[in-house]
XYZ file of C-alpha atoms in Angstrom:
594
model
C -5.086 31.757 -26.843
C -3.367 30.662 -30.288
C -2.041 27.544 -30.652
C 1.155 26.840 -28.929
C 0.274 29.218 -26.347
C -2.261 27.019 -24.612
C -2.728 25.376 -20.990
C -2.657 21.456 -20.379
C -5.925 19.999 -21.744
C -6.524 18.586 -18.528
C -5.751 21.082 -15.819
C -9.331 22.096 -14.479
C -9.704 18.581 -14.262
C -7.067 17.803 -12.280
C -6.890 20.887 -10.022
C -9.133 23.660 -8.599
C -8.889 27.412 -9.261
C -11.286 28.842 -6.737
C -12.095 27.869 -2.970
C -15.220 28.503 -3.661
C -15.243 24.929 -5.410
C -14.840 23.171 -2.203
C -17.653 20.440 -0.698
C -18.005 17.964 0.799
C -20.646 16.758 -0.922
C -18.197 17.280 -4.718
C -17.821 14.101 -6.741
C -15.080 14.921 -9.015
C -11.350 12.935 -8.450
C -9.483 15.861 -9.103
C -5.978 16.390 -6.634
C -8.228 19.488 -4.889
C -10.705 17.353 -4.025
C -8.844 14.566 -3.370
C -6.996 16.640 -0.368
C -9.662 17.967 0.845
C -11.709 14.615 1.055
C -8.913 12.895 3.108
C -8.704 15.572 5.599
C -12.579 16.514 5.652
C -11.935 15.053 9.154
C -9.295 17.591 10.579
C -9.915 20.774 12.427
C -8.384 22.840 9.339
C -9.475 20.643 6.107
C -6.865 21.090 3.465
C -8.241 23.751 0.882
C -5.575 23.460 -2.104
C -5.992 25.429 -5.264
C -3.820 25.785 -8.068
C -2.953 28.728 -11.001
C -1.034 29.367 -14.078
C 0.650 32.035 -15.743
C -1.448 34.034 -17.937
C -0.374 31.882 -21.002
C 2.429 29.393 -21.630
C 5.947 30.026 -21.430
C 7.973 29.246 -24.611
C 11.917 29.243 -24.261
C 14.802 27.822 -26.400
C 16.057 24.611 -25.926
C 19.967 25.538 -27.595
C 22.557 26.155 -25.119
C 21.385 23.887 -22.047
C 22.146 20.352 -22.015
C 19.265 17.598 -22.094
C 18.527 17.176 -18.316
C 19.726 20.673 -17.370
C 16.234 21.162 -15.903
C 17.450 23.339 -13.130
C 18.706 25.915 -16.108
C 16.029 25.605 -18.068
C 13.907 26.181 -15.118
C 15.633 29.061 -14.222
C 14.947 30.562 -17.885
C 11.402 29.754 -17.798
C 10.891 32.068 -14.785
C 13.283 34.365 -16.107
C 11.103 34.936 -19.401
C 7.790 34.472 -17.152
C 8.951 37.780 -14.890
C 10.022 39.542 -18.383
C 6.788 38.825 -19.773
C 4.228 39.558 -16.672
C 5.640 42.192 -14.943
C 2.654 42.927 -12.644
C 2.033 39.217 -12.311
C 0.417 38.645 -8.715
C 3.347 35.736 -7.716
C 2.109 36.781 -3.777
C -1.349 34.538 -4.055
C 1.265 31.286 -4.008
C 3.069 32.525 -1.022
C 0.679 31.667 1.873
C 2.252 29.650 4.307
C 5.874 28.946 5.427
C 7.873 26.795 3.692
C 10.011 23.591 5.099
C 11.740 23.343 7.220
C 10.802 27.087 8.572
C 6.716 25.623 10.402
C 6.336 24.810 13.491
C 5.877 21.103 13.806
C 2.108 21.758 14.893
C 1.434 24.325 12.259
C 1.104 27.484 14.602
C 4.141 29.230 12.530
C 2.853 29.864 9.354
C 1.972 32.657 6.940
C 3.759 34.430 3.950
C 7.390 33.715 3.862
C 8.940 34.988 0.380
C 8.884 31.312 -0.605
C 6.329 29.889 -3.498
C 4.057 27.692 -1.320
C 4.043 24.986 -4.368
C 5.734 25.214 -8.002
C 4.893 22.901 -10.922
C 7.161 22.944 -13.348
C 5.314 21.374 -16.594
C 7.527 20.934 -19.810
C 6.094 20.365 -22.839
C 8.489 17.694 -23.267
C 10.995 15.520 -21.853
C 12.806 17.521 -18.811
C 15.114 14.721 -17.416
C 16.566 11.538 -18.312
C 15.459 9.789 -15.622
C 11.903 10.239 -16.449
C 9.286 9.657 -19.018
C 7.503 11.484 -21.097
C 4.500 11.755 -19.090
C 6.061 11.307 -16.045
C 7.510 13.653 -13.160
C 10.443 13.734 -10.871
C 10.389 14.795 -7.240
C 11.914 18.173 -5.651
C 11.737 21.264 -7.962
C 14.770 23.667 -9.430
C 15.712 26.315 -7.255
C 14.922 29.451 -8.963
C 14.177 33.215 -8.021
C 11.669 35.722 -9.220
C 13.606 39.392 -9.085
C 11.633 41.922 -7.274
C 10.111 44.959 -9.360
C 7.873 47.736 -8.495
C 4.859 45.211 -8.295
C 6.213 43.035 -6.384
C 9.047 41.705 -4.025
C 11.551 39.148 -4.959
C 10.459 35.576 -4.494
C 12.317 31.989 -4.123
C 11.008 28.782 -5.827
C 12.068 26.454 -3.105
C 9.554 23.362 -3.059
C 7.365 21.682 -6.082
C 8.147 19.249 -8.672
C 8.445 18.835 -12.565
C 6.176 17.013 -14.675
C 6.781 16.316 -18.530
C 4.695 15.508 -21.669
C 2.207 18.918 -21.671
C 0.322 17.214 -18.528
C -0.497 17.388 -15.156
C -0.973 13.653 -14.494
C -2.821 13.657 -11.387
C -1.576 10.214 -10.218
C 2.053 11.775 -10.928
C 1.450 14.842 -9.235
C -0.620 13.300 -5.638
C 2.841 10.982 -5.951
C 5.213 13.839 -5.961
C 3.255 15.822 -3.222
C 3.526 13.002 -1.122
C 7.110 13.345 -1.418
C 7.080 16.724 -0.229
C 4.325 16.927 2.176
C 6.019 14.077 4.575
C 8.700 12.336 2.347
C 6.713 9.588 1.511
C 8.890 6.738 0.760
C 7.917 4.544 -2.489
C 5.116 2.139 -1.430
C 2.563 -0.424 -2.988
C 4.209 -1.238 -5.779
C 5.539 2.790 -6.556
C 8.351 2.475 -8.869
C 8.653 -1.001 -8.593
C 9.997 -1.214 -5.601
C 10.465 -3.839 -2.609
C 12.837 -2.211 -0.149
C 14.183 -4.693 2.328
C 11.272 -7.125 1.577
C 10.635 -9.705 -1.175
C 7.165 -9.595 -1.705
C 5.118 -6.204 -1.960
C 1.193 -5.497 -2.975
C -0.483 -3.168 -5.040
C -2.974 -0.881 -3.231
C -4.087 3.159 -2.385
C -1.968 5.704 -1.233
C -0.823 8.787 -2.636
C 2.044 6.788 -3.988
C -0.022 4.667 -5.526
C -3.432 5.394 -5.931
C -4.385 4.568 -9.658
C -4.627 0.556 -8.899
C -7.147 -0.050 -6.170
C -8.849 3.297 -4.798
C -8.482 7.244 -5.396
C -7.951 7.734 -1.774
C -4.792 7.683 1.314
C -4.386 4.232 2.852
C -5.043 4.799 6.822
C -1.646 5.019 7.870
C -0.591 7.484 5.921
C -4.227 9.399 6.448
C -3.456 9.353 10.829
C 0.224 9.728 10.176
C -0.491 13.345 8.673
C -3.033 14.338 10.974
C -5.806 14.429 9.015
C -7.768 11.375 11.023
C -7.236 10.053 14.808
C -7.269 6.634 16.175
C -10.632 6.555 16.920
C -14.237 4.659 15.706
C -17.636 4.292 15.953
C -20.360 7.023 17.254
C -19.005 7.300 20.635
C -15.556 7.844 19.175
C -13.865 5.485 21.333
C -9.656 4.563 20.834
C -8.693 2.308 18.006
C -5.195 2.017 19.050
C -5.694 -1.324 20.089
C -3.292 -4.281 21.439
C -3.259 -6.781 24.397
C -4.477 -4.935 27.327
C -5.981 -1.836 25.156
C -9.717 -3.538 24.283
C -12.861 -1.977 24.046
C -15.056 -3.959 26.194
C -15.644 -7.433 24.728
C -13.306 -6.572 22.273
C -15.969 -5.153 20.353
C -15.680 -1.523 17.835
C -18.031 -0.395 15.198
C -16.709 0.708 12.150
C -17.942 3.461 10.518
C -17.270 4.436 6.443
C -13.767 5.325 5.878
C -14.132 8.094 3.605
C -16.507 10.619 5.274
C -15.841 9.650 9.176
C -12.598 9.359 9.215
C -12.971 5.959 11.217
C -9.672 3.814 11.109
C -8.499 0.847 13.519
C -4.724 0.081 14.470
C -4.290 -3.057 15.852
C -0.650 -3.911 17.536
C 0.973 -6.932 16.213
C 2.249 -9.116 19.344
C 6.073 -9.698 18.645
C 6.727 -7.130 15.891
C 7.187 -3.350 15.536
C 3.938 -3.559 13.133
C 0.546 -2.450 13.027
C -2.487 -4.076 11.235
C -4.641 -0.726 9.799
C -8.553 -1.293 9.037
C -11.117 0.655 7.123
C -14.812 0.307 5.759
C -15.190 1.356 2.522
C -19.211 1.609 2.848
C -20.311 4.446 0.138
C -18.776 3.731 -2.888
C -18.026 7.476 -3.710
C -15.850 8.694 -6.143
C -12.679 8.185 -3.588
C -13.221 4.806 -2.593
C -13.010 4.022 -6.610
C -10.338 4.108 -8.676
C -9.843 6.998 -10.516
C -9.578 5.757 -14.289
C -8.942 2.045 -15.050
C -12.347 1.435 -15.887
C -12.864 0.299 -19.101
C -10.151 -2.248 -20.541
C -8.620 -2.152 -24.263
C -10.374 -4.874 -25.312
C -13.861 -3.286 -24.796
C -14.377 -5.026 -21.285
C -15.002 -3.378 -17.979
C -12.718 -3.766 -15.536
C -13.813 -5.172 -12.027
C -15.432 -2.518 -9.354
C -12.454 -1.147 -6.815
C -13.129 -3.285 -3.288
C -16.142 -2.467 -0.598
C -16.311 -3.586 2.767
C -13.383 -4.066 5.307
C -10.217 -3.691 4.320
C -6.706 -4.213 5.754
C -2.957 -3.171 5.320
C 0.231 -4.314 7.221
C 1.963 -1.218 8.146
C 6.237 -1.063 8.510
C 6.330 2.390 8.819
C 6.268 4.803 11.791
C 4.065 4.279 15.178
C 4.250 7.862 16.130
C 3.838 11.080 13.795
C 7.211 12.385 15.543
C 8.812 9.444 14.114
C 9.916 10.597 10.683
C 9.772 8.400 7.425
C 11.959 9.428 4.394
C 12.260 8.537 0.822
C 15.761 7.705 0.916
C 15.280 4.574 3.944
C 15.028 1.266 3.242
C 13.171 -0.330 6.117
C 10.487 2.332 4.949
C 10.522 2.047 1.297
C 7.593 -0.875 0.305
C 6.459 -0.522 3.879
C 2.883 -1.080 3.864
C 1.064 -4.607 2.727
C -2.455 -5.093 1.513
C -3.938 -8.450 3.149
C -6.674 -9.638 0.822
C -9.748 -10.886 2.247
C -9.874 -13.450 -0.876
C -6.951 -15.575 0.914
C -3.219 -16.202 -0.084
C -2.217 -18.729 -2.720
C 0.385 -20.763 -4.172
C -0.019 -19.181 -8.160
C 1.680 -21.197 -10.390
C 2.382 -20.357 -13.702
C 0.787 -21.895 -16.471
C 1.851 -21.685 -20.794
C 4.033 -18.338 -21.544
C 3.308 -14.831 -20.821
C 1.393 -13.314 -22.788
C -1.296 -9.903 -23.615
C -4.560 -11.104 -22.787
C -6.059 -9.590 -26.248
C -4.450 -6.419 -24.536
C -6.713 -6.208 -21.618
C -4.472 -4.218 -19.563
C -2.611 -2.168 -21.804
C 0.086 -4.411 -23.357
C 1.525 -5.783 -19.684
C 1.591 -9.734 -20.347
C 0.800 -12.224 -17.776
C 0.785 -16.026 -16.641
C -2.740 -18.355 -17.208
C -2.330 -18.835 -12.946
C -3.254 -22.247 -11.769
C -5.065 -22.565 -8.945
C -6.643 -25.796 -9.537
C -5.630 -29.189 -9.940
C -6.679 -30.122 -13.450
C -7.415 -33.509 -13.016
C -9.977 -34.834 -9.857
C -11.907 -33.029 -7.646
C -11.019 -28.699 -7.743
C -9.014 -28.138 -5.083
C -7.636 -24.630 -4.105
C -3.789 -24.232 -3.324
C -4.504 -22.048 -0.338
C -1.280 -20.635 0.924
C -2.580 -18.749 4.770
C 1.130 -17.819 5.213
C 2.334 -17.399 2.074
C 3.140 -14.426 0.325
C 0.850 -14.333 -2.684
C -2.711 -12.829 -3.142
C -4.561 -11.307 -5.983
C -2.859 -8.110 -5.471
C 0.554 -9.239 -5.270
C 3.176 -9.238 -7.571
C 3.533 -12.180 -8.214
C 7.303 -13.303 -7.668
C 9.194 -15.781 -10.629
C 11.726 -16.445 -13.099
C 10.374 -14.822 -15.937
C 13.362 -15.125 -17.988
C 14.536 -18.611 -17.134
C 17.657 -17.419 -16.132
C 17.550 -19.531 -13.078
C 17.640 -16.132 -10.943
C 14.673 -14.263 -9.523
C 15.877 -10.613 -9.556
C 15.718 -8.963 -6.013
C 16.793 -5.257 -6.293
C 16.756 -3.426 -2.394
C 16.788 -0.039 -4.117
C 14.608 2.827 -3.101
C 13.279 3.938 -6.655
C 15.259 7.251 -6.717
C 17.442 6.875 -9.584
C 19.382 3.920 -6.957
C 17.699 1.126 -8.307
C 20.131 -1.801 -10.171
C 19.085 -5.187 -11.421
C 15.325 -4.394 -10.792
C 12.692 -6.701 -9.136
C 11.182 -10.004 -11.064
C 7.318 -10.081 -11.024
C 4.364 -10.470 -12.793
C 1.043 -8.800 -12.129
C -1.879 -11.203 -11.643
C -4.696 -10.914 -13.918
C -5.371 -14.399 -15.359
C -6.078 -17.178 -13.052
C -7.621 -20.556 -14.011
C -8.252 -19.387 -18.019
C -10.681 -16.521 -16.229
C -9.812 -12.663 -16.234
C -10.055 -11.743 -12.836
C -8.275 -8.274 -12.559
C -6.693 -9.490 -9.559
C -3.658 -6.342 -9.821
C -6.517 -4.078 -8.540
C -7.516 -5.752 -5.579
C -11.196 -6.127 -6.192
C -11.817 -9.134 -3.562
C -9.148 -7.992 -1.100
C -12.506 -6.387 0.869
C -15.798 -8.132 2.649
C -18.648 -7.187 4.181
C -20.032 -10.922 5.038
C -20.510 -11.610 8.890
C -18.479 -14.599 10.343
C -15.970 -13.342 8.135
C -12.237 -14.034 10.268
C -8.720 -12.804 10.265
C -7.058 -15.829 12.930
C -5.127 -18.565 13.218
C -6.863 -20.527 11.144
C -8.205 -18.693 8.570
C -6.371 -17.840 5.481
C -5.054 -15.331 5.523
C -3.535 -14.703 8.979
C -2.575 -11.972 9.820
C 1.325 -12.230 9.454
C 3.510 -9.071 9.727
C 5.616 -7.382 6.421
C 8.401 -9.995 6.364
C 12.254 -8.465 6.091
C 14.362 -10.434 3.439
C 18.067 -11.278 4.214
C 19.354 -11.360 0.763
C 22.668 -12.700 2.122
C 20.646 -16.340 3.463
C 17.977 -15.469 1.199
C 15.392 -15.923 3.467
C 12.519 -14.311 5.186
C 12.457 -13.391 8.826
C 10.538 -15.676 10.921
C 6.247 -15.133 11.388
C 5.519 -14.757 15.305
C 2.393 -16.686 15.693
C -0.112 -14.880 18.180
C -3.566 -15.221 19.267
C -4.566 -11.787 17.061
C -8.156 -12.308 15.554
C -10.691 -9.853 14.035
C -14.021 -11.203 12.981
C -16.941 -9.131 11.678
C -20.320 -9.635 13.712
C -22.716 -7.258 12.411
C -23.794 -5.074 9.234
C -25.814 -2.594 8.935
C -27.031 -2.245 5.464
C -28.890 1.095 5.902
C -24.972 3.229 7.138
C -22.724 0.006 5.822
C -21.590 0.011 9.457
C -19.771 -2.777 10.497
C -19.521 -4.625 14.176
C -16.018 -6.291 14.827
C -14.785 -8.446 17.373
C -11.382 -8.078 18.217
C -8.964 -10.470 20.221
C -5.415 -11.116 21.590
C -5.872 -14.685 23.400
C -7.772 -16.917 20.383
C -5.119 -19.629 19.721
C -7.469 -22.314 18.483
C -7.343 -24.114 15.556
C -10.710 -25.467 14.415
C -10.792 -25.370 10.462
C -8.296 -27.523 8.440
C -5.028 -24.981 7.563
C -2.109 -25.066 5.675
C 1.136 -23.238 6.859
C 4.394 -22.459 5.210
C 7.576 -20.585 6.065
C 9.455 -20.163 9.314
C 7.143 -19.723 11.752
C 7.356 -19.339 15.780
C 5.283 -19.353 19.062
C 5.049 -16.855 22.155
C 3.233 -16.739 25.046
C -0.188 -15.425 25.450
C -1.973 -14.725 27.931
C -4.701 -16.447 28.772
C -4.474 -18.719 24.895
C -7.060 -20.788 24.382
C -6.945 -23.843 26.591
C -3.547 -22.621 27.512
C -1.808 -23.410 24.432
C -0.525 -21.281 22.128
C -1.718 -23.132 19.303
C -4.991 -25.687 20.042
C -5.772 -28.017 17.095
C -9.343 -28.597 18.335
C -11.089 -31.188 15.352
C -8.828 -29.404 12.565
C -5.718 -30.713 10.857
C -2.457 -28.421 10.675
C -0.597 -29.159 7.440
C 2.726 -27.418 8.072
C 3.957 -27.915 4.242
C 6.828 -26.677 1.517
C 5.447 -24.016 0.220
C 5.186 -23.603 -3.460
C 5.537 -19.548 -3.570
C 9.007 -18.314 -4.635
C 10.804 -16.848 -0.947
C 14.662 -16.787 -2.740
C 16.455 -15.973 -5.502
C 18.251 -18.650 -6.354
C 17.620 -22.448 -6.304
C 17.833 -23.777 -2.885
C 19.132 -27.205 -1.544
C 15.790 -29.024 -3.665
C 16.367 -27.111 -6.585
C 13.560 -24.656 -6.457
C 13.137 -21.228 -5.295
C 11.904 -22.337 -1.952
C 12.865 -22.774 1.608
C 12.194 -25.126 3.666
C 9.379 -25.091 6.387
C 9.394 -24.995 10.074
C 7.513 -24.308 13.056
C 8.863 -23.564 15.839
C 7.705 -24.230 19.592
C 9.024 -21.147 21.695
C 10.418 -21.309 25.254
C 7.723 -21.614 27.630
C 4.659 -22.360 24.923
C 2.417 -25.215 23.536
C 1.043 -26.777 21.325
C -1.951 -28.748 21.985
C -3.447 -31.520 19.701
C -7.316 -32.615 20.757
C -11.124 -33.726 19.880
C -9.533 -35.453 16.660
C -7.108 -33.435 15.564
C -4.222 -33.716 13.373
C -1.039 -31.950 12.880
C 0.420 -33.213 9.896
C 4.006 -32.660 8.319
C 4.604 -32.801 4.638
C 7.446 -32.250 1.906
C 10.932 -32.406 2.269
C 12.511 -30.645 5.285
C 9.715 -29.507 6.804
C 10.385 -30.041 10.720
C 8.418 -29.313 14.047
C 11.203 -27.750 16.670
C 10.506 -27.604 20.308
C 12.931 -25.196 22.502
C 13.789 -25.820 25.915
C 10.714 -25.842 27.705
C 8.130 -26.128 25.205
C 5.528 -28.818 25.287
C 3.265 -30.659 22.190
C 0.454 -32.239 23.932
C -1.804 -34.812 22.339
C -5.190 -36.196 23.886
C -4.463 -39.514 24.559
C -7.933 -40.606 23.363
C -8.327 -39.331 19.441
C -5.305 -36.888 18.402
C -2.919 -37.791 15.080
C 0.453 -36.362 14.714
């Protein structure tokens, strides 16, 4: 082919031709591969290949407006049909189109519709994107029937610009279409109707962490069940729905499909777990490897992994890319613990380590006396956060509710985390939001708890309230030979019995059967309920800073229960203890502190 004439550089890389390149043993991260990994699990394992024209399509740019993509689109098939008559446009029409399937996919099969259309300009093809960018939904444009063929519709797809595929672009805009993925994990900057929001892996957003579908979204298309271990048994777990002794195995995410949902009491939200236990080429991340400045980055996470899901319980219960309550929906909880980061010097490069994006020097330590870490179990920071401030001094930390579909405004204030206590630490890609280690804990006191996806009232400015429960998940066995892991799960552990910090608005509720019958037991630990030191508003509250004040509140009917030594302590201005009608603090009359 001459020059001008040719393909993407990248497109066998990105896509397969032939179905004959299918296996499950393939290594490549290419989109094929990457669809057919994910649902190597499923009766009917995704088998997606992808074709060109016979050579590029070249048409003038004069007489369209910039951003008239749907005419120029329109041209570019109208050339294509003049140019390859007898071009076989049937091969792309293999399965029925939206919204003509059946919801279980028993209605399929040619339906005069293009299965899947990229439209790839060489350059910019809206102003709403970048140059190697894309933008979701494709023009609607029609192939005119001839003697070799029938007429067809273009109907479903999306355009890319810049001469490339971009496969991160590309498994993004397919997520749009394949179940109108809203923007998650950080996609286009969003938040939605919450004021924190992780990195992480999805098809959203899978350059950062891992080349692979975060569990939720995995079940939610049907390419996984709620199931685990070797016998298989039901992950869809909550009070009253435990394996005996609350014990699962855990199997690797990748090739068994195992996942875990665990109800959170009080909420409409899920907890999702997965064991990333090969290290193949979908549990790492597919480029972001070697830095600018000649050093490696960190290795993507191993081990369990979790994610806070605000999305949909059922797979009848639609999400959409236009809904708020949806949009930033799913929260990585790192394993590494949550953290009051506090900005230290001015933003700056890093000698370019991660492409030009500046940062904070983070301070975790004190720098004076013994080091002391500003753990944060409640708080809304970890290594994969972005981390919330007022970058420009402006005395205003921008919230922006938008959806990331041309809707949003002012934009959301954050920094990525990559410097913390003068060391690089790549934090942005997660690499110590996973463990392996037995003992390891998600409870009460642990940090970090498991908390649900927080709403944000931007009216108050504040976050809705954390329902405390008695939710814990501890690893109790691995297997080094399979990277199997044992877990214990539970509804009723309530005690206390390593020092914590808490921040925020928090609440009791009953539980059944709570340790020692209250729903919180400080048994030889000290509770510090504390002001928190982790942006939660946008503007300066009543003390002048871009926090609210603490409190913990006893619910009607619950407990708390101070004993063997233990200490609940209050600190910083207007933190409070609140006890409803009928709730009850308890201290052993012999050695408790309050």
């Amino acid at each position: 082919m001459s020059e001008g004439e040719t393909f993407p550089a990248n497109y066998t890389d990105v896509c397969y031709t032939n179905p004959a390149q299918f296996s499950l043993g393939a290594t490549d991260q290419s989109v094929s591969n990457f669809l057919y990994q994910m649902s190597r699990t499923s009766p009917n394992p995704l088998k997606v290949t992808f074709g060109t024209l016979p050579k590029r399509v070249n048409i003038p740019a004069s007489g369209r407006a910039f951003g008239d993509f749907d005419g120029y689109a329109q041209d570019a098939i109208s050339a294509a049909h003049a140019q390859f008559p007898a071009f076989n446009w049937g091969q792309y029409d293999q399965r029925t189109n939206n919204p003509g399937f059946g919801y279980d996919n028993s209605t399929t099969g040619p339906d005069g519709e293009l299965d899947y259309v990229i439209f790839c300009f060489r350059v910019g093809c809206h102003p709403s994107i970048r140059q190697d960018d894309g933008v979701a939904g494709v023009p609607f444009a029609t192939i005119p029937a001839n003697a070799s063929h029938p007429a067809y519709a273009i109907t479903t797809g999306h355009c890319q610009a810049g001469s490339t595929l971009g496969w991160p672009s590309v498994l993004h805009q397919l997520a749009h279409t394949l179940y109108g993925a809203p923007h998650v994990l950080g996609a286009n900057s969003t938040t939605g109707n919450h004021y924190y929001g992780t990195l992480g892996w999805s098809m959203m957003q899978n350059a950062a962490t891992s080349f692979s579908a975060a569990a939720w979204e995995r079940w939610y298309l049907g390419w996984t069940e709620l199931t685990t271990g070797p016998a298989q048994v039901s992950s869809d777990i909550g009070p009253g729905r435990l394996a005996p002794n609350g014990t699962y195995v855990l199997r690797d995410y990748v090739t068994t499909g195992d996942v875990m949902r665990l109800e959170l009491p009080n909420t409409n939200q899920y907890l999702w777990l997965e064991n990333r236990a090969k290290n193949g080429p979908l549990d790492r991340r597919n480029g972001y490897v070697l830095a600018p400045d000649g050093n490696a980055y960190l290795p993507a996470p191993q081990g369990l992994l979790a994610m806070v899901e605000n999305m949909s319980p059922s797979r009848t219960s639609f999400v959409g890319p236009f809904n708020i309550a949806q949009v930033n929906g799913l929260r990585v909880v790192s394993a590494e613990g949550n953290f009051d980061y506090r900005p230290s010097g001015p933003l700056y490069t890093v000698n370019n380590h991660l492409h030009g994006n500046r940062t904070y020097n983070y301070q975790l330590r004190e720098n004076t006396g013994p080091p002391v870490l500003h753990n944060n179990a409640t708080g809304g920071h970890s290594e994969i956060t972005s981390i919330r401030g007022n970058r420009d001094g402006d005395r205003r930390i921008r919230y922006d509710s938008g959806t990331g579909n041309a809707d949003m405004t002012v934009g959301n204030e954050f920094t990525p985390l990559f410097v913390v206590d003068d060391l690089i630490t790549d934090g942005l890609f997660g690499p110590h939001v996973g463990t392996r280690t037995v003992g390891f804990r998600y409870a009460l006191d642990t940090n970090p708890m498991i908390i649900p996806h927080q709403t944000y009232d931007p009216a108050n400015e504040r976050q809705s309230v954390i329902p405390l429960s008695g939710l814990s998940v501890e690893i109790t066995g691995y297997d080094a030979a399979s990277g199997d892991l044992t877990l214990q799960v539970r509804y009723d552990n309530t005690a206390v019995t390593h020092d914590t910090r808490w921040t925020g608005t928090l609440q009791t509720f009953p539980v059944p059967g709570a340790t020692a019958g209250r729903e919180i037991y400080l048994d030889g630990a000290t509770l510090t309920l504390d002001r928190s030191a982790t942006p939660q508003r946008e503007t300066p509250g009543p003390h002048d800073d871009f926090v609210n004040d603490t409190e913990l509140r006893l619910g009607t009917g619950t407990s708390l229960g101070v004993a063997n030594g233990g200490v609940l302590r209050l600190t910083g201005a207007g933190t409070t203890l609140y006890l409803e009608d009928g709730a009850r603090l308890v201290l052993d009359p012999n050695n408790a502190r309050l």
